[in-house]
PDB file of C-alpha atoms and ligand atoms in Angstrom:
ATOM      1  CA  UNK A  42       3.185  11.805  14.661  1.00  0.00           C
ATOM      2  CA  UNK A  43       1.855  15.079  14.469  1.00  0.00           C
ATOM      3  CA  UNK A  44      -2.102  14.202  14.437  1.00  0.00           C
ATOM      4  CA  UNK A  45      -5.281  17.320  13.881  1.00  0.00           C
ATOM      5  CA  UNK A  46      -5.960  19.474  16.004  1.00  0.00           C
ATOM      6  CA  UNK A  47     -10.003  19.806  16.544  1.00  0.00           C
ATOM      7  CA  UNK A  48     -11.798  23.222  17.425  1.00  0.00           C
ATOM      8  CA  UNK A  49     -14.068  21.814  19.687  1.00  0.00           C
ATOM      9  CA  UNK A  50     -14.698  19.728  22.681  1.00  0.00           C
ATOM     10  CA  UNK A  51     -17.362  18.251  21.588  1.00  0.00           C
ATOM     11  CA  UNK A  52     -17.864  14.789  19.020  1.00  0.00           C
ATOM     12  CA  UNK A  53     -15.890  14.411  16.239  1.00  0.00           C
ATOM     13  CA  UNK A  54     -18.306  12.856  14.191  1.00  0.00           C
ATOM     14  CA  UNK A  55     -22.010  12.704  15.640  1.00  0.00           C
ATOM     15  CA  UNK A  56     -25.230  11.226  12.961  1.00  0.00           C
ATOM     16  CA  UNK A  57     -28.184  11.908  13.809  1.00  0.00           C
ATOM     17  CA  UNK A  58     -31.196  10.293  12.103  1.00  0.00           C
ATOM     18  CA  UNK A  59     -28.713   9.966   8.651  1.00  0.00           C
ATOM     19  CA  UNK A  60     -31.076   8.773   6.170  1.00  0.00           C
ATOM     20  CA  UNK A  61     -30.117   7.993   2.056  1.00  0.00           C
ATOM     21  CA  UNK A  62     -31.668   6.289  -0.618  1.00  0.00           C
ATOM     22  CA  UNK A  63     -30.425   5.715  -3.972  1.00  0.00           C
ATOM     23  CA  UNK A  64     -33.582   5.929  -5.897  1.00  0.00           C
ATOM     24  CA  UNK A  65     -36.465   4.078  -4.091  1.00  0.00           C
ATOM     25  CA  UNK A  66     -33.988   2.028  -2.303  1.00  0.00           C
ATOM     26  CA  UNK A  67     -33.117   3.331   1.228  1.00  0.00           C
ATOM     27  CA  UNK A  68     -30.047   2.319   2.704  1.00  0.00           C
ATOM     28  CA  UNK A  69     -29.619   4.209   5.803  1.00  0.00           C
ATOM     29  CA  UNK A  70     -33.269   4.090   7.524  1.00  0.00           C
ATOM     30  CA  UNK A  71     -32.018   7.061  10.410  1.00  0.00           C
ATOM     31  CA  UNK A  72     -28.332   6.015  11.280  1.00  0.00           C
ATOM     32  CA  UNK A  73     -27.284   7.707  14.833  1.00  0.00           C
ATOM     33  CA  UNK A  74     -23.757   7.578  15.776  1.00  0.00           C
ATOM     34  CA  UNK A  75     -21.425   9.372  17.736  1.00  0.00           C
ATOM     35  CA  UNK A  76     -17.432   9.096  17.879  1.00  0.00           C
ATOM     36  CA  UNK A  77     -15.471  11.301  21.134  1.00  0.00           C
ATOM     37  CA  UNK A  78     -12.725  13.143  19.563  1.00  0.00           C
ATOM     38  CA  UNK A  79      -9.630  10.954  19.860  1.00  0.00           C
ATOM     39  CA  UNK A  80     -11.685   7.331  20.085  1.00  0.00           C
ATOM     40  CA  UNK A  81     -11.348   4.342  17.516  1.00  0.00           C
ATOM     41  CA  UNK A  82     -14.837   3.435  16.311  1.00  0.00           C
ATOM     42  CA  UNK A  83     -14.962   0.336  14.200  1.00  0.00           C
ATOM     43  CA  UNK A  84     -18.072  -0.330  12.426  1.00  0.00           C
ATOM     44  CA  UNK A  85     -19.022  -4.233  11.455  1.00  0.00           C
ATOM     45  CA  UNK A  86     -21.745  -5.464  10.268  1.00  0.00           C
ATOM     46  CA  UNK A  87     -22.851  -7.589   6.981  1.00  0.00           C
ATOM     47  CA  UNK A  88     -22.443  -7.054   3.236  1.00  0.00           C
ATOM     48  CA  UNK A  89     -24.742  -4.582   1.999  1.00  0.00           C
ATOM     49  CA  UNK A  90     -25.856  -3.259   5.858  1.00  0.00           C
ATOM     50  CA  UNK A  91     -24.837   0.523   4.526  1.00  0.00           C
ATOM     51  CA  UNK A  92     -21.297   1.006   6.202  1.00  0.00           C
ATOM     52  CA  UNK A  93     -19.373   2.676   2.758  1.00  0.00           C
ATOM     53  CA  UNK A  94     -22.226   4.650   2.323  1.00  0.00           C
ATOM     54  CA  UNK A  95     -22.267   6.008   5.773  1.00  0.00           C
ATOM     55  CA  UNK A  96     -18.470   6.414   5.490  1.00  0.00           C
ATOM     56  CA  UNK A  97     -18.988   8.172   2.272  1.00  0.00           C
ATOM     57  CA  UNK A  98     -21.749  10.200   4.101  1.00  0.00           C
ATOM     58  CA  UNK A  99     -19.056  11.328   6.675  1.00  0.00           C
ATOM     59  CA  UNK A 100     -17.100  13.277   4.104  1.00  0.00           C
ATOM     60  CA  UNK A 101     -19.604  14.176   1.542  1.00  0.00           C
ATOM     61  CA  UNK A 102     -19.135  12.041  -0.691  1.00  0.00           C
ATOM     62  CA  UNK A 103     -22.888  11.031  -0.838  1.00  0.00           C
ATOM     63  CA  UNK A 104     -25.496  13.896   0.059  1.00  0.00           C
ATOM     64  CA  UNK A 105     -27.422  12.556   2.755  1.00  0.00           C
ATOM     65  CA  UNK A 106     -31.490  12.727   2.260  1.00  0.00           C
ATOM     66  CA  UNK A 107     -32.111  13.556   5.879  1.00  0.00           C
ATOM     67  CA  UNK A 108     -31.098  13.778   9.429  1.00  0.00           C
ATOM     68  CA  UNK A 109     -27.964  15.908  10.636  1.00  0.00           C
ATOM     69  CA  UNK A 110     -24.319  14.857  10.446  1.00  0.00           C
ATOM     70  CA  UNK A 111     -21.433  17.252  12.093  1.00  0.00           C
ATOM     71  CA  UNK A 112     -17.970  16.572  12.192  1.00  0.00           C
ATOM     72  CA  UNK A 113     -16.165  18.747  14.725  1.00  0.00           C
ATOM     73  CA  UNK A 114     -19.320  20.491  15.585  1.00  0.00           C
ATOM     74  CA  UNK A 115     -19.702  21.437  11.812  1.00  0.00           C
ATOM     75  CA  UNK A 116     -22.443  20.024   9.958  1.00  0.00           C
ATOM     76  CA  UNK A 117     -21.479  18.392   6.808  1.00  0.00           C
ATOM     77  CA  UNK A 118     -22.083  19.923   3.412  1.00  0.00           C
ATOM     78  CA  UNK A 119     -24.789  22.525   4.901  1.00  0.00           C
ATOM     79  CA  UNK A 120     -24.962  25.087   6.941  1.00  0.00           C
ATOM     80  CA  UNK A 121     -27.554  26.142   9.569  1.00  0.00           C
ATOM     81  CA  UNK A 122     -29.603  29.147   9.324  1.00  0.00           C
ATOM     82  CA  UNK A 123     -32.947  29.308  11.609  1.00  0.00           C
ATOM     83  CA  UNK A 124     -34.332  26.048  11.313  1.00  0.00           C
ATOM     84  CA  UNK A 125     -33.539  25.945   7.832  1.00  0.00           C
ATOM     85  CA  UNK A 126     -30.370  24.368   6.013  1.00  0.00           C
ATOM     86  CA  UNK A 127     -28.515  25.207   3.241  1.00  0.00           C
ATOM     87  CA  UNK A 128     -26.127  23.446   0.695  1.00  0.00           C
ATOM     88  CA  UNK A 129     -22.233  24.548   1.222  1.00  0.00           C
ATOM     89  CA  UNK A 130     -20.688  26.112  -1.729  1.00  0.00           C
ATOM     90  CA  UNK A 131     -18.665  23.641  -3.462  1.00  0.00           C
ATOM     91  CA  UNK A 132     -15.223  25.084  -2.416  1.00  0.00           C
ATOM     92  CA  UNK A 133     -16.546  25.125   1.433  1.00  0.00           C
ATOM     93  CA  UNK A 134     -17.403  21.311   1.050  1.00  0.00           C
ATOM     94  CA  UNK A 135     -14.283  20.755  -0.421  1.00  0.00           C
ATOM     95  CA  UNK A 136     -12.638  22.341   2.384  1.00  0.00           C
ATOM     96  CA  UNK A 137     -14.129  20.452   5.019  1.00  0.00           C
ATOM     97  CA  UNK A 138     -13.143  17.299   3.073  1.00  0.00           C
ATOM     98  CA  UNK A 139      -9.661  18.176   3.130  1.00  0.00           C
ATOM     99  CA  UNK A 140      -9.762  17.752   6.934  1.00  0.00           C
ATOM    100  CA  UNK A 141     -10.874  14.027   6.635  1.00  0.00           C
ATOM    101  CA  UNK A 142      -8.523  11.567   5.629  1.00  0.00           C
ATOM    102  CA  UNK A 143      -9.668   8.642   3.958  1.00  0.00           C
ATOM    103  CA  UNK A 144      -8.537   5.060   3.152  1.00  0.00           C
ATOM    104  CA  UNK A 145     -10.438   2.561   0.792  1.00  0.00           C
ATOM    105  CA  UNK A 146      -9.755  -1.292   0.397  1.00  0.00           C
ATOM    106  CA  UNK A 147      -8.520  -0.693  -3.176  1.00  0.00           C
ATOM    107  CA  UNK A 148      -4.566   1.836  -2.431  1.00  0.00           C
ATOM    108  CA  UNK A 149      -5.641   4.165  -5.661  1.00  0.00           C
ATOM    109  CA  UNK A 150      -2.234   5.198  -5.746  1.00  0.00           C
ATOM    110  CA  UNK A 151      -0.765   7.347  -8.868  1.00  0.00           C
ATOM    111  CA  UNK A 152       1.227   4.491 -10.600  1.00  0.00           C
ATOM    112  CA  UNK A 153       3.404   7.128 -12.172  1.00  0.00           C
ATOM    113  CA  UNK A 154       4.639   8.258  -8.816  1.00  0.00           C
ATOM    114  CA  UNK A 155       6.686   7.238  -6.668  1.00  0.00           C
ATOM    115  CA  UNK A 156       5.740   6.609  -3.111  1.00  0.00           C
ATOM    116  CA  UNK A 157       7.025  10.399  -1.555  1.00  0.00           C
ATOM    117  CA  UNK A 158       5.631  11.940  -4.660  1.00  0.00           C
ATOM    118  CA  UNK A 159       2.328  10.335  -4.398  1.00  0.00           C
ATOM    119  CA  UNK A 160       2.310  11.530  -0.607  1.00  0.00           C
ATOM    120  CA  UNK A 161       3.285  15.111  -1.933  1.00  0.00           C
ATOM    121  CA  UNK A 162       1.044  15.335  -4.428  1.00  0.00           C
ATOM    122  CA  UNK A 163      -2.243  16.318  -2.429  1.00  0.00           C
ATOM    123  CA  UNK A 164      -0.556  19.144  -0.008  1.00  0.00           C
ATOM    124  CA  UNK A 165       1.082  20.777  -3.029  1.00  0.00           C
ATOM    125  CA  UNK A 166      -1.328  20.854  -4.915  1.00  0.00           C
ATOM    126  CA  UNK A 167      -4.305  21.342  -3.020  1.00  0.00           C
ATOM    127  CA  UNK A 168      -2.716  22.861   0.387  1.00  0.00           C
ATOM    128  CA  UNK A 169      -0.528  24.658  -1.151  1.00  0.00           C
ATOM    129  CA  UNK A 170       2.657  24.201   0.622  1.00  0.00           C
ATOM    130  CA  UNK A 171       6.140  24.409  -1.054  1.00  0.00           C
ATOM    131  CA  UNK A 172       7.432  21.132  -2.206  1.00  0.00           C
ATOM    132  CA  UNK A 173      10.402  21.271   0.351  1.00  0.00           C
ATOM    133  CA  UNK A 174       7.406  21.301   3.090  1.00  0.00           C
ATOM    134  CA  UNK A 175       5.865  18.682   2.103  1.00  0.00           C
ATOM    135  CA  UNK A 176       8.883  16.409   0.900  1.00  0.00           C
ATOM    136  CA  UNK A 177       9.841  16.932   4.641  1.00  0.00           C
ATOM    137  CA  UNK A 178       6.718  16.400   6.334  1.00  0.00           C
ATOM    138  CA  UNK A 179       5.708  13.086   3.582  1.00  0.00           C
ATOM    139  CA  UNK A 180       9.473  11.496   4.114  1.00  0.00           C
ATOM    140  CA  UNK A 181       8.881  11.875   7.905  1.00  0.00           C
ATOM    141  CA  UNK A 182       5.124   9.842   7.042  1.00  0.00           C
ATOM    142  CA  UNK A 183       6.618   7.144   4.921  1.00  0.00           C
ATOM    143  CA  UNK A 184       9.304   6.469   7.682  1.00  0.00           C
ATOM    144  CA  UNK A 185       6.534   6.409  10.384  1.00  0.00           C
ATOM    145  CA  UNK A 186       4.709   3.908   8.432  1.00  0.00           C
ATOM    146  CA  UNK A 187       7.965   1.754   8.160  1.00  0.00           C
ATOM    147  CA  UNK A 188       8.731   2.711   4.419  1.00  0.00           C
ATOM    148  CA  UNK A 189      11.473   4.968   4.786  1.00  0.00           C
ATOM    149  CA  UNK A 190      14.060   2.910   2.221  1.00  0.00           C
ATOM    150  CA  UNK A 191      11.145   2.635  -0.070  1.00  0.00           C
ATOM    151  CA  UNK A 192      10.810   6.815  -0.735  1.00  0.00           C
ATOM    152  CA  UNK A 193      11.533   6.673  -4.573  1.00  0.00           C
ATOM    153  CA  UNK A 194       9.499   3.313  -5.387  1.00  0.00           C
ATOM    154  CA  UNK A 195       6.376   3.180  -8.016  1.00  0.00           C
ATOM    155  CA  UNK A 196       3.448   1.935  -6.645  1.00  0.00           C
ATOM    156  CA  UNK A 197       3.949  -1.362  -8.974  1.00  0.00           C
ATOM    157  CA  UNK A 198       7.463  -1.693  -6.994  1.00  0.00           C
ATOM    158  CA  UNK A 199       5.649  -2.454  -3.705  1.00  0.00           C
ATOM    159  CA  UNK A 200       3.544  -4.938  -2.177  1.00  0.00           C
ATOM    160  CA  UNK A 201      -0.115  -4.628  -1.497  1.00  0.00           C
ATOM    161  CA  UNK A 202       0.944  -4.099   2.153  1.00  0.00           C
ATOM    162  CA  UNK A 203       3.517  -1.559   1.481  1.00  0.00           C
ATOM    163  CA  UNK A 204       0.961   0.191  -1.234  1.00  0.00           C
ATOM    164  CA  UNK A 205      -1.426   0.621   1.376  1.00  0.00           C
ATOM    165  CA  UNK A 206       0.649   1.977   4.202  1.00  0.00           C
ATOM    166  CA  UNK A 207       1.890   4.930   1.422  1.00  0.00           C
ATOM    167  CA  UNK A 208      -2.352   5.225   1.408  1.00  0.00           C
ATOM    168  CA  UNK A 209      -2.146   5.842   4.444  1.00  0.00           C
ATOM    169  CA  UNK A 210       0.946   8.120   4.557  1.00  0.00           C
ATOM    170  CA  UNK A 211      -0.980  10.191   1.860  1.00  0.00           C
ATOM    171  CA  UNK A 212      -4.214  11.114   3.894  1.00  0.00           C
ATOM    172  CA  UNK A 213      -2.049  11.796   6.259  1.00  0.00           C
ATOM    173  CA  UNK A 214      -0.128  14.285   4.406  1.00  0.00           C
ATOM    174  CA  UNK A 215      -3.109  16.143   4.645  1.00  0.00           C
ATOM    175  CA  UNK A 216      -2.908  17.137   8.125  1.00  0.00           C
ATOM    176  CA  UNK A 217      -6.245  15.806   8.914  1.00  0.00           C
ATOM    177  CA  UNK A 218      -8.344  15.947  11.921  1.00  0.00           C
ATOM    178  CA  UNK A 219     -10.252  11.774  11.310  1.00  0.00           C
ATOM    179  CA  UNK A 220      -9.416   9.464   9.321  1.00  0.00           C
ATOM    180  CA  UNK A 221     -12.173   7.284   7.726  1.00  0.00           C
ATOM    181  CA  UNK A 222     -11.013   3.583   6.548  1.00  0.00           C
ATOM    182  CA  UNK A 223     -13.450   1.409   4.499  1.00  0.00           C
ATOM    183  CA  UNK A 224     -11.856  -2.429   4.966  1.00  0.00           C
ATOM    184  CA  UNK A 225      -8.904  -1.359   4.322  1.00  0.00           C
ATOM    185  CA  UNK A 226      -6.659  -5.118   4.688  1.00  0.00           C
ATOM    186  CA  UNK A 227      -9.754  -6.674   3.014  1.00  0.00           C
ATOM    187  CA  UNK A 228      -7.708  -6.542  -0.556  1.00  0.00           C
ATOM    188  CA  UNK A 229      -4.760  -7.841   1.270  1.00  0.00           C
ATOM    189  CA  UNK A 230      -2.774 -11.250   0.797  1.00  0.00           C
ATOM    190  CA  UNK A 231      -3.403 -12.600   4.422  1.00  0.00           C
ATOM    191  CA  UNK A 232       0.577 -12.045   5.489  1.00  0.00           C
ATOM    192  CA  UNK A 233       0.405  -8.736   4.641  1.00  0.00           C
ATOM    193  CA  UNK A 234      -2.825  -7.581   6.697  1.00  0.00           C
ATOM    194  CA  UNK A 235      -1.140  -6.907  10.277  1.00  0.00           C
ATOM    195  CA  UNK A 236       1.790  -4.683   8.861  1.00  0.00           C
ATOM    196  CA  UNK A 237      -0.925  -2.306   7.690  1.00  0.00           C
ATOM    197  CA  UNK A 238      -2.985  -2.769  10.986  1.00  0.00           C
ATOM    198  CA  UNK A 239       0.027  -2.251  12.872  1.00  0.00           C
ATOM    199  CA  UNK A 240       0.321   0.759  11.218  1.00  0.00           C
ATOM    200  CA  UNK A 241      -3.442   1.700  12.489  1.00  0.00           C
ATOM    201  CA  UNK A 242      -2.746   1.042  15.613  1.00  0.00           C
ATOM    202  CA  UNK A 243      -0.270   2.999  15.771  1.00  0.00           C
ATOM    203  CA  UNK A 244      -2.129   6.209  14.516  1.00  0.00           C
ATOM    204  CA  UNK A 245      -4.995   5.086  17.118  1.00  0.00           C
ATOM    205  CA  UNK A 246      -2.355   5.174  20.249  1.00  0.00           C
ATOM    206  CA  UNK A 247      -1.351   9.054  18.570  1.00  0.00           C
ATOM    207  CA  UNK A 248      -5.010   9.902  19.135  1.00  0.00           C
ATOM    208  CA  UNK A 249      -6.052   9.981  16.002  1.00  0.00           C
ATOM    209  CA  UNK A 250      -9.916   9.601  15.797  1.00  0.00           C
ATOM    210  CA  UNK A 251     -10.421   7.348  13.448  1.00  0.00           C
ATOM    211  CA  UNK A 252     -13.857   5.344  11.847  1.00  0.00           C
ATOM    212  CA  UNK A 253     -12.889   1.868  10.414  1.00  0.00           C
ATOM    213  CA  UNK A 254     -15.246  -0.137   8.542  1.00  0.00           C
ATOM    214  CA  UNK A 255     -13.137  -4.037   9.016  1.00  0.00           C
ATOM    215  CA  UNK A 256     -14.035  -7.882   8.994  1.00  0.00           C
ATOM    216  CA  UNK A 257     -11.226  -7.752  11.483  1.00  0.00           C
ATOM    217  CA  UNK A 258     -12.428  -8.768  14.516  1.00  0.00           C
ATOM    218  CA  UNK A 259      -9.238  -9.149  16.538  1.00  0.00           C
ATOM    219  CA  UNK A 260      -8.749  -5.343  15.519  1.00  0.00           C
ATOM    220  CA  UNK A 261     -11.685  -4.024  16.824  1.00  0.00           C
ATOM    221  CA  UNK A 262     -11.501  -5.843  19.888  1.00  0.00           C
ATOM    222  CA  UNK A 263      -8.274  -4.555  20.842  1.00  0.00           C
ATOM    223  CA  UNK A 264      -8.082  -1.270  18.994  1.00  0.00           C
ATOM    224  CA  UNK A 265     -11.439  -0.340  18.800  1.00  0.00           C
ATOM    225  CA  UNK A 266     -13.247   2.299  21.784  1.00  0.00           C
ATOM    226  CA  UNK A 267     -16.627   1.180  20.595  1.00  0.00           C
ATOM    227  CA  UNK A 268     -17.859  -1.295  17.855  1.00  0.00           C
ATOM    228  CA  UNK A 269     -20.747  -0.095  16.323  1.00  0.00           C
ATOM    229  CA  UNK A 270     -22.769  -3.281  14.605  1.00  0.00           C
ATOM    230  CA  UNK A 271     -24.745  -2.136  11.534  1.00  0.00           C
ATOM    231  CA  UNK A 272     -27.844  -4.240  10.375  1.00  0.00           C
ATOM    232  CA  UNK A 273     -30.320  -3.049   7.169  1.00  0.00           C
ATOM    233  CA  UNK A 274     -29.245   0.787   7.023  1.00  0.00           C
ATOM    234  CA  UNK A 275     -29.157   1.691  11.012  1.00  0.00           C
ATOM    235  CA  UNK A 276     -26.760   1.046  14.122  1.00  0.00           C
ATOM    236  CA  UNK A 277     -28.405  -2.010  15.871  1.00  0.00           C
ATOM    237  CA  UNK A 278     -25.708  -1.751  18.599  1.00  0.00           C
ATOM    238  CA  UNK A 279     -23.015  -0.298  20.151  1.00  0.00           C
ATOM    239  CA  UNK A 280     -20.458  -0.024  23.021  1.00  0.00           C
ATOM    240  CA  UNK A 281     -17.441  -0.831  23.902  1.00  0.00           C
ATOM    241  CA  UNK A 282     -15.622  -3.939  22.050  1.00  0.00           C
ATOM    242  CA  UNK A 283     -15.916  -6.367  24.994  1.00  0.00           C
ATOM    243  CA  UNK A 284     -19.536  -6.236  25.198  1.00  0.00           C
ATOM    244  CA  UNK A 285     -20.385  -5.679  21.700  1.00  0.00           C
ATOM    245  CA  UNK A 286     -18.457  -8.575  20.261  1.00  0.00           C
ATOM    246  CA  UNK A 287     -18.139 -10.907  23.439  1.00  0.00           C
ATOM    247  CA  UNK A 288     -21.614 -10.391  25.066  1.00  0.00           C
ATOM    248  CA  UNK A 289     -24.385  -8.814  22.394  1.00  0.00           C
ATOM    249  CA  UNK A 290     -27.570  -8.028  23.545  1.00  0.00           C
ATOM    250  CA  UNK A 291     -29.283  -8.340  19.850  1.00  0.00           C
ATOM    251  CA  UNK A 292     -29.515 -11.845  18.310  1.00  0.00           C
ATOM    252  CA  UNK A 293     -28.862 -10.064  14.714  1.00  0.00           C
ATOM    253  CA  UNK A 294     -25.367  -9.108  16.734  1.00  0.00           C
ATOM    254  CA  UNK A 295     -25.155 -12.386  17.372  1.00  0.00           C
ATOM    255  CA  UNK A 296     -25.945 -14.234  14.680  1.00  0.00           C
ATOM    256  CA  UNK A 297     -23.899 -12.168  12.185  1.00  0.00           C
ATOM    257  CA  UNK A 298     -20.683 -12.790  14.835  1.00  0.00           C
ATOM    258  CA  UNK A 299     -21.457 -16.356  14.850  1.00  0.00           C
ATOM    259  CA  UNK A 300     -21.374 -16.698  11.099  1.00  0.00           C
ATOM    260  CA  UNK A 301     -17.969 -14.142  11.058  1.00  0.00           C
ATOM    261  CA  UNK A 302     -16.083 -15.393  13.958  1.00  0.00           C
ATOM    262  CA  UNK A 303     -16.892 -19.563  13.279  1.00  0.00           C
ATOM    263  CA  UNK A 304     -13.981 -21.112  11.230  1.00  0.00           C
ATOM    264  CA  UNK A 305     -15.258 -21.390   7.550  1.00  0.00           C
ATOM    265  CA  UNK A 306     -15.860 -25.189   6.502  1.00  0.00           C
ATOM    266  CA  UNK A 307     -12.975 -27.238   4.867  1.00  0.00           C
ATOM    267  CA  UNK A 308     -14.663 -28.163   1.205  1.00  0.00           C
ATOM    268  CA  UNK A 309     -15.433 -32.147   1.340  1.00  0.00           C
TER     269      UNK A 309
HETATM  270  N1  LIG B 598     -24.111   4.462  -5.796  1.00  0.00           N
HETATM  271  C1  LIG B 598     -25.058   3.536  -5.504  1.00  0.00           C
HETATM  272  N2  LIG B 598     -26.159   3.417  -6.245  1.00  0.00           N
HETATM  273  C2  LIG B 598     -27.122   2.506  -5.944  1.00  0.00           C
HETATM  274  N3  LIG B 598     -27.063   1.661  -4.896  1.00  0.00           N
HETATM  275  C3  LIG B 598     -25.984   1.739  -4.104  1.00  0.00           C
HETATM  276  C4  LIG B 598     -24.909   2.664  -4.365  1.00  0.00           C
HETATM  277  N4  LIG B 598     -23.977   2.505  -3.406  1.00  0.00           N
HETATM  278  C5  LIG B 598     -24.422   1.519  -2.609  1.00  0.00           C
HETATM  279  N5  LIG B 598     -25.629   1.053  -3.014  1.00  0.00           N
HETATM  280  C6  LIG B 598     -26.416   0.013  -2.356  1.00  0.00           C
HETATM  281  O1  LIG B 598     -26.551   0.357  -1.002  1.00  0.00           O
HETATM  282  C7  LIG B 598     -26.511  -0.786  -0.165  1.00  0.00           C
HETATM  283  C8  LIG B 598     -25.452  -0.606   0.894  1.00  0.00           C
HETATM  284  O2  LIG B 598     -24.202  -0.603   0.260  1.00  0.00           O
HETATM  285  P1  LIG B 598     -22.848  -0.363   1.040  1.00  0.00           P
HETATM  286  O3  LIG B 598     -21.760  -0.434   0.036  1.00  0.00           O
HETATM  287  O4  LIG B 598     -22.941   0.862   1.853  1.00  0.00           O
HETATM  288  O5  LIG B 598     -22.804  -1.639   2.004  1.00  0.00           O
HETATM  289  P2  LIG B 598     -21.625  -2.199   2.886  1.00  0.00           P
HETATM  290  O6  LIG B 598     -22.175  -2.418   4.239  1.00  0.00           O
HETATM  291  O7  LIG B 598     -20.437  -1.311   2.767  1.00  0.00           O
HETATM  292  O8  LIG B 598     -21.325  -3.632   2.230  1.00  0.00           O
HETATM  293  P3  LIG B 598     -19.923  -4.420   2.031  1.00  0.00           P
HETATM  294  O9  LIG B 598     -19.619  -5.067   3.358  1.00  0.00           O
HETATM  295  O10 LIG B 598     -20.235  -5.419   0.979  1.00  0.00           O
HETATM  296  O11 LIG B 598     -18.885  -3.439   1.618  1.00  0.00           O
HETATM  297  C9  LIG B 598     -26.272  -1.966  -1.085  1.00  0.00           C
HETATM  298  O12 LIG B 598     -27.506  -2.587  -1.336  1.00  0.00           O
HETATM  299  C10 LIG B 598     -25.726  -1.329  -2.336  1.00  0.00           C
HETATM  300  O13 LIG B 598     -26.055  -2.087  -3.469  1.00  0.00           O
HETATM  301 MG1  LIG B 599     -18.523  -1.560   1.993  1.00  0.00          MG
END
């Protein structure tokens, strides 16, 4: 699969001090993170710990408050002048969110398309290619992602599984250089969770950088470079999968695995 190319050497995505509040709640307290260009981070942590917003901080989608954020050696939303920064035009931001793909736990699919169309729709539209380009390149996705007899289906036609996989498809479409997924099998029917993480996996062995926000622990283990644990709006730890999740140094690490990883009681 043909997967971004990235202008640098350097980090994909590197957070430095990422603070944001919504009103006079704060919800990342100075988040630091960086992902190598080509590495699988997967980011766990408990319900509320900030990890959509810091996705969502990744591609703009929430103005961060303070502290630095680059992807590809390009800071997001601002640019750099002196000491001082300065907002992005909206068409520059929009730009630099084209290069991120990004998959949410609901598919958001156009219901009134079919599968290929709704994997057209984006580099049409917004890249501008001609619609033999991009019915090419999206029949080529949908077969990668093991829906090629399912081109002309509406979203209603498919399974949750098979919905999400054309999600996937679509960012793809886009030609981008990371892909961001927020729990994206965590809407999923539990048979139809490791067709879509299959599908991850594969993307990860293409070298696709990727940032995944999952419960799944068996995915991050073997997928994952690092696991990043998130606590109360900041990284509490990090490294690589084996140590994180088998040997944590923090007991909030360990407490929050303990409570994820035990079997969940029968009801009496
Ligand atoms: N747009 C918003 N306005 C106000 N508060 C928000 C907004 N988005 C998120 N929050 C709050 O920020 C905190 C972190 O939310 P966030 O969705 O990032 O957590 P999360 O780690 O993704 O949780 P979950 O595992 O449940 O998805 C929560 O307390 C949430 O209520
Ligand atoms: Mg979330």
């Amino acid at each position: 699969m043909d997967v971004g190319i990235p202008s640098t050497a350097g980090p994909m995505v590197k957070a430095e001090g990422v603070h944001k509040r919504f009103g006079r709640h704060e919800v990342l307290k100075g988040v630091n993170l960086e992902v190598a260009t080509g590495e699988v981070c997967c980011v766990i942590g408990p319900s509320g710990s900030g990890k959509s917003t810091f996705l969502r901080c990744i591609n703009h989608l929430e103005k961060i408050d303070n502290g630095r954020l680059w992807v590809d050696g390009q800071l997001v939303g601002y640019v750099q002048r002196g000491e001082k920064l300065y907002e992005r035009k909206p068409r520059d931001v929009a730009a630099q969110r084209r290069e991120i793909g990004m998959v949410f736990q609901q598919f958001n699919l156009f219901p009134h398309m079919t599968a290929l169309e709704n994997v057209m729709e984006a580099p049409v539209r917004v890249r501008r290619e001609t619609r033999a380009t991009a019915r090419e390149h999206g029949v080529r996705l949908l077969d990668r992602v093991g829906l090629a007899s399912h081109l002309d289906k509406y979203p209603t036609q498919l399974s949750g599984g098979q919905q999400q996989r054309v999600a996937i498809a679509r960012a793809l479409a886009m030609r981008p250089k990371l892909m961001l997924f927020d729990e994206p099998t965590s809407a999923l029917d539990p048979e139809l969770v490791g067709e879509v993480l299959d599908v991850m996996r594969q993307l990860a062995l293409d070298g696709m950088t990727m940032v995944v926000v999952t419960h799944e622990m068996g995915f991050a283990r073997d997928v994952g470079d690092t696991v990043v644990f998130m606590d109360d709006g900041a990284v509490i730890e990090s490294g690589n999968p084996q140590d994180v999740l088998a040997n944590p140094r923090h007991e909030r690490t360990r407490a929050f695995l303990q409570r994820v990883l035990s079997p969940t009681p029968k009801p009496s």
